[in-house]
Tab-separated table of C-alpha atoms and ligand atoms in Angstrom:
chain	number	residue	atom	x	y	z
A	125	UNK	CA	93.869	126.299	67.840
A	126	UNK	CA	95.744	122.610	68.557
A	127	UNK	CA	94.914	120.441	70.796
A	128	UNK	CA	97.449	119.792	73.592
A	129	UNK	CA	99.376	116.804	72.850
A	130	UNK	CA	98.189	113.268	74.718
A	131	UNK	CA	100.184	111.827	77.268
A	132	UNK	CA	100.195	108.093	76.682
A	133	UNK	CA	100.279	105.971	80.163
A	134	UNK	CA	99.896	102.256	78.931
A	135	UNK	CA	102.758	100.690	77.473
A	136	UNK	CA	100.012	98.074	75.973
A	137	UNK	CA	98.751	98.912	72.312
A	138	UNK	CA	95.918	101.786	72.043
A	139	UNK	CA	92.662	100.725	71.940
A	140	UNK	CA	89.722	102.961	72.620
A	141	UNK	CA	87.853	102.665	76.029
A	142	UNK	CA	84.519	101.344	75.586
A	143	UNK	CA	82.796	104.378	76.321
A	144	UNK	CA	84.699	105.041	72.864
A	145	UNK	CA	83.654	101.704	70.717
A	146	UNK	CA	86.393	99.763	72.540
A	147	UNK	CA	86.763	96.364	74.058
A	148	UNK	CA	85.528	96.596	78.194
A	149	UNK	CA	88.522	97.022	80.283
A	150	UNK	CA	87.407	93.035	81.889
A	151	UNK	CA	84.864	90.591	80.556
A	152	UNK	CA	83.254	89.958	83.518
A	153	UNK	CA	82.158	92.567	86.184
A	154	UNK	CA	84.466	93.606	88.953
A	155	UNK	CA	82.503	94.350	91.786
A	156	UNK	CA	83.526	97.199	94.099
A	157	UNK	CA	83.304	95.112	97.164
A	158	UNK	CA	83.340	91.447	97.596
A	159	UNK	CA	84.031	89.980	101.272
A	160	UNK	CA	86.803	88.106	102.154
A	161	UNK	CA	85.483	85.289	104.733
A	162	UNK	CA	86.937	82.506	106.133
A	163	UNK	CA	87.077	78.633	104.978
A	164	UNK	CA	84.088	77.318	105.299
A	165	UNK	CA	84.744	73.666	106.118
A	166	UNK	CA	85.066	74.308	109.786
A	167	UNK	CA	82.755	77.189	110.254
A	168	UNK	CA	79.909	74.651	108.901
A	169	UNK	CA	81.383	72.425	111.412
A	170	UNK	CA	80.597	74.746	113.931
A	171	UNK	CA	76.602	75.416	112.602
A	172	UNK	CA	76.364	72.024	113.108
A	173	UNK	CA	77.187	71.985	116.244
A	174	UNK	CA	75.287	75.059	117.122
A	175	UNK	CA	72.388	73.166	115.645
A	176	UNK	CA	72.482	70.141	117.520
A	177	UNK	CA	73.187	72.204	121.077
A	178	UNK	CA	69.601	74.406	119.589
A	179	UNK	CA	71.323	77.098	121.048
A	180	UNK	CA	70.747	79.743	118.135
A	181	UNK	CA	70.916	83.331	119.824
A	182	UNK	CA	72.680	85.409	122.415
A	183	UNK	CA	74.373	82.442	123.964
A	184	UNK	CA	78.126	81.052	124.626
A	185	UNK	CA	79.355	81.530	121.139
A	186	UNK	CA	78.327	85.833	120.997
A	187	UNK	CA	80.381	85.752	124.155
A	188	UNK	CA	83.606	84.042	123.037
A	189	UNK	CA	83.531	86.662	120.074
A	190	UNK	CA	82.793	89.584	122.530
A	191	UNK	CA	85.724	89.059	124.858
A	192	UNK	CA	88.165	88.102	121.359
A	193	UNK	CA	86.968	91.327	119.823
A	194	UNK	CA	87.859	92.911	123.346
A	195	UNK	CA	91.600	91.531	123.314
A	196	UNK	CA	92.468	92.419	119.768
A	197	UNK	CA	91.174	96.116	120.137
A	198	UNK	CA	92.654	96.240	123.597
A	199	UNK	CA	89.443	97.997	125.290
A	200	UNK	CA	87.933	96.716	128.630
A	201	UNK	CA	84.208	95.774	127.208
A	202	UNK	CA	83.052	94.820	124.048
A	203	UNK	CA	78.642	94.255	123.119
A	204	UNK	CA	77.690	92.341	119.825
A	205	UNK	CA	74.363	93.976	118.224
A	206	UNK	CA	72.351	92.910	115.295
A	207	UNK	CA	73.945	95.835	113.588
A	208	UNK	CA	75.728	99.209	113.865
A	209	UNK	CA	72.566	100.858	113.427
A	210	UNK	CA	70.906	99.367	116.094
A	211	UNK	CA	74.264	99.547	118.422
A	212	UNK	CA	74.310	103.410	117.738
A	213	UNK	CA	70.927	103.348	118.680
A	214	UNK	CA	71.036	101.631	122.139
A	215	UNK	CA	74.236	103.405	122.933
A	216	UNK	CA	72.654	106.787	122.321
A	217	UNK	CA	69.553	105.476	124.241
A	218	UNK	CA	71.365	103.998	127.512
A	219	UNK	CA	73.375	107.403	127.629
A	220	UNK	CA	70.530	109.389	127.809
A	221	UNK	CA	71.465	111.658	125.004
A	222	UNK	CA	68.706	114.602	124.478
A	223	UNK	CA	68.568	117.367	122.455
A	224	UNK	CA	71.019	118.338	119.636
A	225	UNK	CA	74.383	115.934	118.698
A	226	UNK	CA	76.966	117.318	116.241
A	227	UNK	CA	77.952	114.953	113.349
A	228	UNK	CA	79.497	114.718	109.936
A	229	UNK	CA	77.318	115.689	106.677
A	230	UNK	CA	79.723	113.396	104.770
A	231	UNK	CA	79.032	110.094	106.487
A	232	UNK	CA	76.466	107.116	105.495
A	233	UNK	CA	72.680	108.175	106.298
A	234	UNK	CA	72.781	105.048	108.960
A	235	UNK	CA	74.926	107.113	111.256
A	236	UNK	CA	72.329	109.910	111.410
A	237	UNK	CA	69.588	107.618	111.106
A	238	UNK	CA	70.559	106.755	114.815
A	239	UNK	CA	70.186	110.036	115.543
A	240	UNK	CA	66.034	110.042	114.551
A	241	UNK	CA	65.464	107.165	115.931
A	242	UNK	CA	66.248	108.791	119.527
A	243	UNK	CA	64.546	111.888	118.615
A	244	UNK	CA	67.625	113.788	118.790
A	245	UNK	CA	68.539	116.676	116.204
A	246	UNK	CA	71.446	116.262	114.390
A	247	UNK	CA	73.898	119.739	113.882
A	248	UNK	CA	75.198	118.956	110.543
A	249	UNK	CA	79.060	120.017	110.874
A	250	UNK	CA	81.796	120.243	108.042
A	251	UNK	CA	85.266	117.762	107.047
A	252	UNK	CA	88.509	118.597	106.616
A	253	UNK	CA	89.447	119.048	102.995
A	254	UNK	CA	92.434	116.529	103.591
A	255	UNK	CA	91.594	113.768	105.916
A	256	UNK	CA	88.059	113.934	105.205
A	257	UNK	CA	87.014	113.534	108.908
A	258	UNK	CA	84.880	115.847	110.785
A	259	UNK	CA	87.081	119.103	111.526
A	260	UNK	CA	87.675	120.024	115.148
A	261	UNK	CA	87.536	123.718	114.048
A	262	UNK	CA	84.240	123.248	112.987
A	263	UNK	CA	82.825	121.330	115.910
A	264	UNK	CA	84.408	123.597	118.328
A	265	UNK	CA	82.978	125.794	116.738
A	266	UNK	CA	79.777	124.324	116.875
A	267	UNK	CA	79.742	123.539	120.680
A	268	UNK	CA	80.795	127.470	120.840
A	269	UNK	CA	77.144	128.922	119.652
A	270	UNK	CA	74.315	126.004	118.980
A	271	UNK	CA	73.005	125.397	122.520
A	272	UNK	CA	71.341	122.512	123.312
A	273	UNK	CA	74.104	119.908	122.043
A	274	UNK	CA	75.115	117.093	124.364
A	275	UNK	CA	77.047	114.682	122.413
A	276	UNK	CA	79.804	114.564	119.357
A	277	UNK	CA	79.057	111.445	117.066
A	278	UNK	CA	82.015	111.132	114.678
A	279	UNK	CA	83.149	109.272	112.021
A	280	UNK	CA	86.465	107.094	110.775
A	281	UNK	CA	85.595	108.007	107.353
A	282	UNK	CA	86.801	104.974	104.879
A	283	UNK	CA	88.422	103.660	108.151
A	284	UNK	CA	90.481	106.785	108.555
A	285	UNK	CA	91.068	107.359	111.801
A	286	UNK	CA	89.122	110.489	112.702
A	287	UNK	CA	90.889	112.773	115.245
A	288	UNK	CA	90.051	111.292	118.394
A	289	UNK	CA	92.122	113.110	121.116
A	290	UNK	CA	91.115	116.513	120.108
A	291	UNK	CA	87.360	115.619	119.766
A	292	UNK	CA	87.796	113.996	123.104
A	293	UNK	CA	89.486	117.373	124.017
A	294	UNK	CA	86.510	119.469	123.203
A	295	UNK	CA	83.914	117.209	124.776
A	296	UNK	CA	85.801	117.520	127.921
A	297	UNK	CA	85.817	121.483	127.624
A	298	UNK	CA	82.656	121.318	126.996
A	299	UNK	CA	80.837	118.657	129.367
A	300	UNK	CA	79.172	116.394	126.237
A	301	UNK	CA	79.701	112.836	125.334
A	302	UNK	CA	81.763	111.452	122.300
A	303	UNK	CA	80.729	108.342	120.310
A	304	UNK	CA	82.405	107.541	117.158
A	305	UNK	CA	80.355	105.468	113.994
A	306	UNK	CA	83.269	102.825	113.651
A	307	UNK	CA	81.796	100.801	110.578
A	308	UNK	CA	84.548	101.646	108.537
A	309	UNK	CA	87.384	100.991	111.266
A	310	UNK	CA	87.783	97.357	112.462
A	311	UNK	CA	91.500	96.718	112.418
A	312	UNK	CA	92.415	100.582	111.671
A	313	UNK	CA	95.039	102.052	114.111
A	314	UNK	CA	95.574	105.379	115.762
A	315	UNK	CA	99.126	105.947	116.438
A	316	UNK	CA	99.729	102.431	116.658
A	317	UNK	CA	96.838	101.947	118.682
A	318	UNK	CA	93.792	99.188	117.476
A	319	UNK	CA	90.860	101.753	116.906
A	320	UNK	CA	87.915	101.391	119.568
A	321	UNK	CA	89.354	103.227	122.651
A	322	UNK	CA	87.983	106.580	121.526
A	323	UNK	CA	85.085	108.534	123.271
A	324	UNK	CA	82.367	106.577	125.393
A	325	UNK	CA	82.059	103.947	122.816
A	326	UNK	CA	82.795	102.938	119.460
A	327	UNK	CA	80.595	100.997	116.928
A	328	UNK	CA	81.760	98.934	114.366
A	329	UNK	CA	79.630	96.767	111.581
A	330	UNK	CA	80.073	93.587	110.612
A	331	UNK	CA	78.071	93.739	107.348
A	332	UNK	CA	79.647	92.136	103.982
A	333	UNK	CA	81.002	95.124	102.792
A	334	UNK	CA	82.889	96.137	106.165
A	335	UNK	CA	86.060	94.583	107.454
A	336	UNK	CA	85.416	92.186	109.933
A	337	UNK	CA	82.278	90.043	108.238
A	338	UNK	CA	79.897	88.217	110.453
A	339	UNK	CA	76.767	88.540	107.529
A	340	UNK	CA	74.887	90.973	109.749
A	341	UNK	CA	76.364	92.573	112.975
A	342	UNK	CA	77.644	95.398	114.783
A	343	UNK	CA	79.728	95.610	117.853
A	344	UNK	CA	80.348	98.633	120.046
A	345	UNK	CA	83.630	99.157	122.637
A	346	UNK	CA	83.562	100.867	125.253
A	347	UNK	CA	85.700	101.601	128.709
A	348	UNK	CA	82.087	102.007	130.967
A	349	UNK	CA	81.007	99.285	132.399
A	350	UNK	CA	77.910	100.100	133.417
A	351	UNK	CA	77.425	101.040	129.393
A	352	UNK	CA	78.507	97.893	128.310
A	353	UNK	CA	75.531	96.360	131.026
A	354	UNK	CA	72.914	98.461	130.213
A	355	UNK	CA	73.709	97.644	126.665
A	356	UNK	CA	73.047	94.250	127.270
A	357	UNK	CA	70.012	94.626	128.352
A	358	UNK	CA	68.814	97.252	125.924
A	359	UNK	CA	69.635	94.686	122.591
A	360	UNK	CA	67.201	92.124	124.954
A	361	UNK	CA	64.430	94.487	125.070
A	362	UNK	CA	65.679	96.379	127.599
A	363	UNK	CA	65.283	93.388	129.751
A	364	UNK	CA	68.218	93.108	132.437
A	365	UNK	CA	66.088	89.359	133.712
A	366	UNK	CA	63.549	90.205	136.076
A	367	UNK	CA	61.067	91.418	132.976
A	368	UNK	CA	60.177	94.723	134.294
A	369	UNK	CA	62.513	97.032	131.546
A	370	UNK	CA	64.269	100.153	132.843
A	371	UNK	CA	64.917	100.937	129.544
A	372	UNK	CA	63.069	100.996	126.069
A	373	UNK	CA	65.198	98.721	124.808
A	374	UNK	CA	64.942	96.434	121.686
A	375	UNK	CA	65.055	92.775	119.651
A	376	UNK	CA	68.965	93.599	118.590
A	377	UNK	CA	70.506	90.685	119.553
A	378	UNK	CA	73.284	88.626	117.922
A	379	UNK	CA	72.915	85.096	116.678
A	380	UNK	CA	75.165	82.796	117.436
A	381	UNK	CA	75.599	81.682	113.428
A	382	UNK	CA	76.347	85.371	113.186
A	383	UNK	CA	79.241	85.235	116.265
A	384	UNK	CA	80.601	82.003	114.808
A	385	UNK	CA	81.542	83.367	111.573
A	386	UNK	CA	82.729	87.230	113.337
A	387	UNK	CA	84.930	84.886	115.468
A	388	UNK	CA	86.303	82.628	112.173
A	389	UNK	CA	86.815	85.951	110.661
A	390	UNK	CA	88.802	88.024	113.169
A	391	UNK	CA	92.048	86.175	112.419
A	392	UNK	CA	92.094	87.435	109.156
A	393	UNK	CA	91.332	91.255	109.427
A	394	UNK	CA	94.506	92.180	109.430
A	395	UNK	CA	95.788	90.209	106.465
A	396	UNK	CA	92.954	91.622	104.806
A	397	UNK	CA	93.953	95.285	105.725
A	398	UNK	CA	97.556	94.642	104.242
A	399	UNK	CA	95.862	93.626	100.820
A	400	UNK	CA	94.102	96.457	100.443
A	401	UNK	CA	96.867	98.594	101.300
A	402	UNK	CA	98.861	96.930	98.707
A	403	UNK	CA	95.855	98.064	96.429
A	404	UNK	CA	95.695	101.429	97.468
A	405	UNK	CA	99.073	101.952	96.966
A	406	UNK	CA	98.863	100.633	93.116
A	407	UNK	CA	95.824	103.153	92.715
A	408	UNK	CA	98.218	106.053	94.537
A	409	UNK	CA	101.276	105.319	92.291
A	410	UNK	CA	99.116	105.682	89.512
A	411	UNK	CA	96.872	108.399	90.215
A	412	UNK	CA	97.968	110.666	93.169
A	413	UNK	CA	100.385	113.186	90.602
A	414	UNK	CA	97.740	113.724	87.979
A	415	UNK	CA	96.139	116.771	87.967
A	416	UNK	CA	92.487	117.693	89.383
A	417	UNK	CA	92.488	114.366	91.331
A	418	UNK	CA	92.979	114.627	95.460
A	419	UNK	CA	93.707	111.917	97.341
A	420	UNK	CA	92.569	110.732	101.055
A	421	UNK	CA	95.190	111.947	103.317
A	422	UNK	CA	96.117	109.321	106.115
A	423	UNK	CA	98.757	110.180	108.733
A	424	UNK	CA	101.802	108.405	108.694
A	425	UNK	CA	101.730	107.398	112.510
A	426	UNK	CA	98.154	105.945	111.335
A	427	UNK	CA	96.558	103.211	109.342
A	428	UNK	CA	93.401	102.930	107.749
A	429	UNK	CA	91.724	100.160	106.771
A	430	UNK	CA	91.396	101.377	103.580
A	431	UNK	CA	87.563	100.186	103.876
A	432	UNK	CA	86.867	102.824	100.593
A	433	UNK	CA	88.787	103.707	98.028
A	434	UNK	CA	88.112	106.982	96.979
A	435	UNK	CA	88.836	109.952	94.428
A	436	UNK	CA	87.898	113.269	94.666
A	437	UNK	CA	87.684	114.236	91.287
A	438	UNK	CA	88.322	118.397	90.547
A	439	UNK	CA	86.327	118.356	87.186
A	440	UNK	CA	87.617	121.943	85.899
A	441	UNK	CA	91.556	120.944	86.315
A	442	UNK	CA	90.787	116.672	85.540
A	443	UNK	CA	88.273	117.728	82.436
A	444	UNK	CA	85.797	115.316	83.321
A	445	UNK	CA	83.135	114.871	86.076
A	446	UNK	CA	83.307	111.767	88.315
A	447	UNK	CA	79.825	110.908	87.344
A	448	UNK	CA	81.029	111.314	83.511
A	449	UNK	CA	83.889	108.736	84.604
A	450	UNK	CA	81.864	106.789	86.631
A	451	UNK	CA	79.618	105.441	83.400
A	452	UNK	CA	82.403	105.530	81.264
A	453	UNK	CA	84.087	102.390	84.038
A	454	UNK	CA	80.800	101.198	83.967
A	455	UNK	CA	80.802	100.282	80.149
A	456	UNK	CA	84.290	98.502	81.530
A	457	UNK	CA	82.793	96.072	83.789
A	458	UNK	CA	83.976	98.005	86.803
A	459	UNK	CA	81.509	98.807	89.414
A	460	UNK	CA	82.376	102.276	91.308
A	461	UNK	CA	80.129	103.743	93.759
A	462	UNK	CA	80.310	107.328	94.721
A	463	UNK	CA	80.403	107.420	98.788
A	464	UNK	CA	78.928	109.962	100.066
A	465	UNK	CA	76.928	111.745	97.516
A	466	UNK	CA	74.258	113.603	98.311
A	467	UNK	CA	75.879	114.327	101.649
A	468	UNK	CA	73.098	114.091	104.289
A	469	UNK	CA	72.418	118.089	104.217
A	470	UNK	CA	71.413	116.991	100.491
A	471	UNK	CA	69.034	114.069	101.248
A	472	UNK	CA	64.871	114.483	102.001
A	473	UNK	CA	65.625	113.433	105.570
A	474	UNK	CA	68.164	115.744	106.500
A	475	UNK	CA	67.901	119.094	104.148
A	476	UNK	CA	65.977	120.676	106.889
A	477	UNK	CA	68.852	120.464	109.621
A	478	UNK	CA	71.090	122.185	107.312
A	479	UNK	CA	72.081	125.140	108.751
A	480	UNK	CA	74.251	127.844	105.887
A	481	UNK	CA	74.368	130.766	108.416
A	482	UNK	CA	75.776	128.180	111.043
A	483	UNK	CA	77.978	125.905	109.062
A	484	UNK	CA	77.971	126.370	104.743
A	485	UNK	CA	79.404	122.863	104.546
A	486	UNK	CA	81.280	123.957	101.697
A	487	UNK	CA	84.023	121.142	102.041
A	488	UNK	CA	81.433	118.560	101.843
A	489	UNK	CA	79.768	120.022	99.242
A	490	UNK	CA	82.570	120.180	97.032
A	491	UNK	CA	83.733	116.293	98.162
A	492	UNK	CA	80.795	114.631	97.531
A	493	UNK	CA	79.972	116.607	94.050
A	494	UNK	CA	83.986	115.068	93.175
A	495	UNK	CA	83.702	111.580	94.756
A	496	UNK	CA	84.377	107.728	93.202
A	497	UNK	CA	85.153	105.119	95.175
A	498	UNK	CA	87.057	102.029	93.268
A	499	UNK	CA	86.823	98.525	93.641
A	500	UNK	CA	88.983	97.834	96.755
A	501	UNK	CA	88.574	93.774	97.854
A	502	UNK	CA	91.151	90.966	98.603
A	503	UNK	CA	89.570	89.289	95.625
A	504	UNK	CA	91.652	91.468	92.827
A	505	UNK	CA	94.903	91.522	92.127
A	506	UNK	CA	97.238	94.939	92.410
A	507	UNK	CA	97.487	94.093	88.604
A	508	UNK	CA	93.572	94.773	88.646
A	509	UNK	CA	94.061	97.736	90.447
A	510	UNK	CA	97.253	98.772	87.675
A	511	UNK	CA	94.945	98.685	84.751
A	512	UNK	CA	91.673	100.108	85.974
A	513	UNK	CA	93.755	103.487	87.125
A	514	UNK	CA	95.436	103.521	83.515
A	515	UNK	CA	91.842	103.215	81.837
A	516	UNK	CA	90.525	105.950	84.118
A	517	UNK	CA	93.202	108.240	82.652
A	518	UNK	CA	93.253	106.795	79.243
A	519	UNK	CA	89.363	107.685	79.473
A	520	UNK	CA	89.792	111.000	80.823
A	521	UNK	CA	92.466	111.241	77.628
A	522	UNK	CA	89.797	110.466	75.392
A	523	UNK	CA	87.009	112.413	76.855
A	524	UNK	CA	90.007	115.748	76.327
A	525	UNK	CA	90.425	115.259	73.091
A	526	UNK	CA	86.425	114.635	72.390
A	527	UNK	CA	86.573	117.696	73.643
A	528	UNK	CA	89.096	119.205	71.918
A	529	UNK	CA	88.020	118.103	68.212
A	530	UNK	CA	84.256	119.264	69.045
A	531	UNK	CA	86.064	122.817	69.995
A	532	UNK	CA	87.712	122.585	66.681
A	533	UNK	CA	84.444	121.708	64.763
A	534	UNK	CA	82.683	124.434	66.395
A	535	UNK	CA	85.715	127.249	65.475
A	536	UNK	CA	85.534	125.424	61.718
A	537	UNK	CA	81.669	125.641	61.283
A	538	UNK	CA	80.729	128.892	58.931
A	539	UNK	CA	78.860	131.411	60.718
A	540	UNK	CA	75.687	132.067	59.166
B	215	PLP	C1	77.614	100.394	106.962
B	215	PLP	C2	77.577	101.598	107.785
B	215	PLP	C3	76.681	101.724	108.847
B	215	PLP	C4	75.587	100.741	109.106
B	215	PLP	O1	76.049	99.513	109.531
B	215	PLP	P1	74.975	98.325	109.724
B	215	PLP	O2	75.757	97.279	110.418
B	215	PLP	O3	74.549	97.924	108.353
B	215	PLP	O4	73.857	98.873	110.534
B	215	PLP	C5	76.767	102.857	109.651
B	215	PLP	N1	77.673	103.814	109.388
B	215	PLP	C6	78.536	103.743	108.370
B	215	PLP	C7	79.529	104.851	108.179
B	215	PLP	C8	78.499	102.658	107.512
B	215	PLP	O5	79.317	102.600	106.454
């Protein structure tokens, strides 16, 4: 037997990847995230003159961010939070959630970890195999035969936006709220439409490796009023000013250092979400025909902000695992992490709320077993991008033929 002939995809001269005894792909390490923030000169301006006013939390400069967050997402109310944790939290908390909420197994623990907090049980529901989102099918599905459910929390997984109309749909039909986890989705648009208008509120993060950067933060939309109020009292204790709380409520309020850099940064989310588009669009040239690799699928009406981005990796038709590739880019200098794997219905926290005979999870399963996410950052150039998707197939190239000769050994050894 012969092995199959190798394709070659760099025009630059053949040298082995370092997994192989080769030179590293780049001499110093290319991080998978790196945030893109604003100049500092005048944002130290402005800590100075937060300093000298000693006005350090909660105050003037968390408002002027709230109401510009509100205007570029286009949604009535807008409340800064120490974090989308926390802001998932209160929200759940100030709607009086109880009992059982449906959400994604392929999303960040933090978006379940809400869940716990509340006491609330989540009902661990499956993605589509193409946009990656929670399915409708599956929730309706969900909302058909688990009783006890009174909200949907979904996801914009990798900042695609997740299917908002017919979720809202079904949580009409079926009388239970709809939040959506919205770390991924600052500056992502629905048919046009800035992301943030969906359900009873959305929550964003504005931690370093999200879009819009404000060191530690999160930020939740919504179109209730009264939400946004009680929420404001809820990340002050639960105190609404006359220091008898209605609410359990707690210390998750904003700084203003925090608001002052959110606010330098919001000007430049959407520059930011062109560059990575550019990016993603090197990596898709490259990558999206080759077999046993499936791509994100993102509606043509839509835009994500391409907060991820990842590979699923099919290791019987690629010929490698993605955690075979991932050390192999490792021994590149390129970091890759490999969002989300285990899925929650695979972590210590969450195994017992999986449910087979209710939901097998199967798509999950097989997307998180698959998964890499690449560097994706304004700091590398589509160049970057170019070479590290040639040296992921060059490396799958070498780890085929590996194969191939070890086949050939084996077939040559004398049987004894
Ligand atoms: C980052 C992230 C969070 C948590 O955001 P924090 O602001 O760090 O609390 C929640 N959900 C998802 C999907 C995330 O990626």
């Amino acid at each position: 037997m012969t092995a199959a002939p190798l394709p070659l995809f760099s025009k630059r001269p053949l040298s082995p990847p370092a997994a192989f005894g080769g030179v590293p792909l780049f001499a110093e390490r290319l991080p998978i995230v790196r945030p893109a923030l604003p100049d500092s000169t005048e944002l130290l301006a402005d800590y100075s003159r937060l300093l000298e006013a000693g006005k350090l939390t909660n105050g003037e400069t968390v408002r002027r961010f709230e109401q510009a967050a509100a205007r570029y997402l286009d949604v009535p109310d807008c409340v800064a939070l120490s974090s989308c944790t926390s802001g998932l939290i209160l929200v759940e908390r100030c709607l009086g959630l109880v009992g059982r909420v449906i959400v994604p197994s392929f999303t960040f623990f933090a978006t379940a970890h809400s869940l716990l907090w509340n006491g609330l049980e989540p009902v661990l529901v499956d993605c589509d195999p193409a946009t990656w989102n929670l399915d409708p099918a599956r929730v309706r599905r969900a909302l058909e035969s688990v009783p006890g459910i009174s909200a949907i929390l979904g996801v914009h997984v990798f900042g695609n936006p997740a299917p908002v109309e017919e979720l809202e749909t079904l949580a009409g039909r079926f009388g239970v709220r709809l939040l959506f986890d919205a770390a991924h989705a600052f500056g992502a648009r629905r048919e046009g439409r800035p992301v943030g208008f969906g359900g009873d509120a959305e929550v964003f993060s504005l931690s370093p490796t999200k879009l819009l950067v404000a060191g530690e933060g999160g930020l939740v939309a919504t179109r209730h009023a009264e939400l946004a109020r009680a929420l404001r009292a809820a990340r002050n204790y639960g105190d609404s000013g006359d220091y008898d709380c209605p609410v359990l409520g707690l210390n998750a309020r904003m700084t203003e250092f925090q608001a002052a850099l959110a606010l330098a940064s919001l000007p430049l989310v959407d520059r930011h979400v062109e560059r990575r588009h550019r990016l993603a669009a090197r990596y898709e040239a490259c990558l999206a025909a080759e077999p046993g690799i499936a791509l994100q699928s993102i509606r043509p009406q839509d835009r994500s902000t391409r907060k991820d981005f990842s590979l699923v990796i099919d290791e019987t038709r690629f010929g490698a695992t993605s955690r075979l590739l991932q050390s192999a880019l490792d021994q590149e200098n390129i970091q890759t992490r490999r969002y989300f794997d285990p899925p929650l219905h695979r972590q210590q926290l969450y195994r017992r709320f999986y449910r087979p005979e209710q939901d097998r999870l199967s798509t999950t399963a097989a997307i998180s077993r698959g998964v890499l996410s690449l560097p994706i950052h304004p700091h590398m150039s589509e160049q970057d991008a170019e070479r590290i998707a040639h040296r992921l197939l060059e490396i799958r190239n070498w780890i085929q033929s590996e194969t191939a000769s070890d086949t050939r050994r084996s077939e040559n050894r004398p049987l004894t």
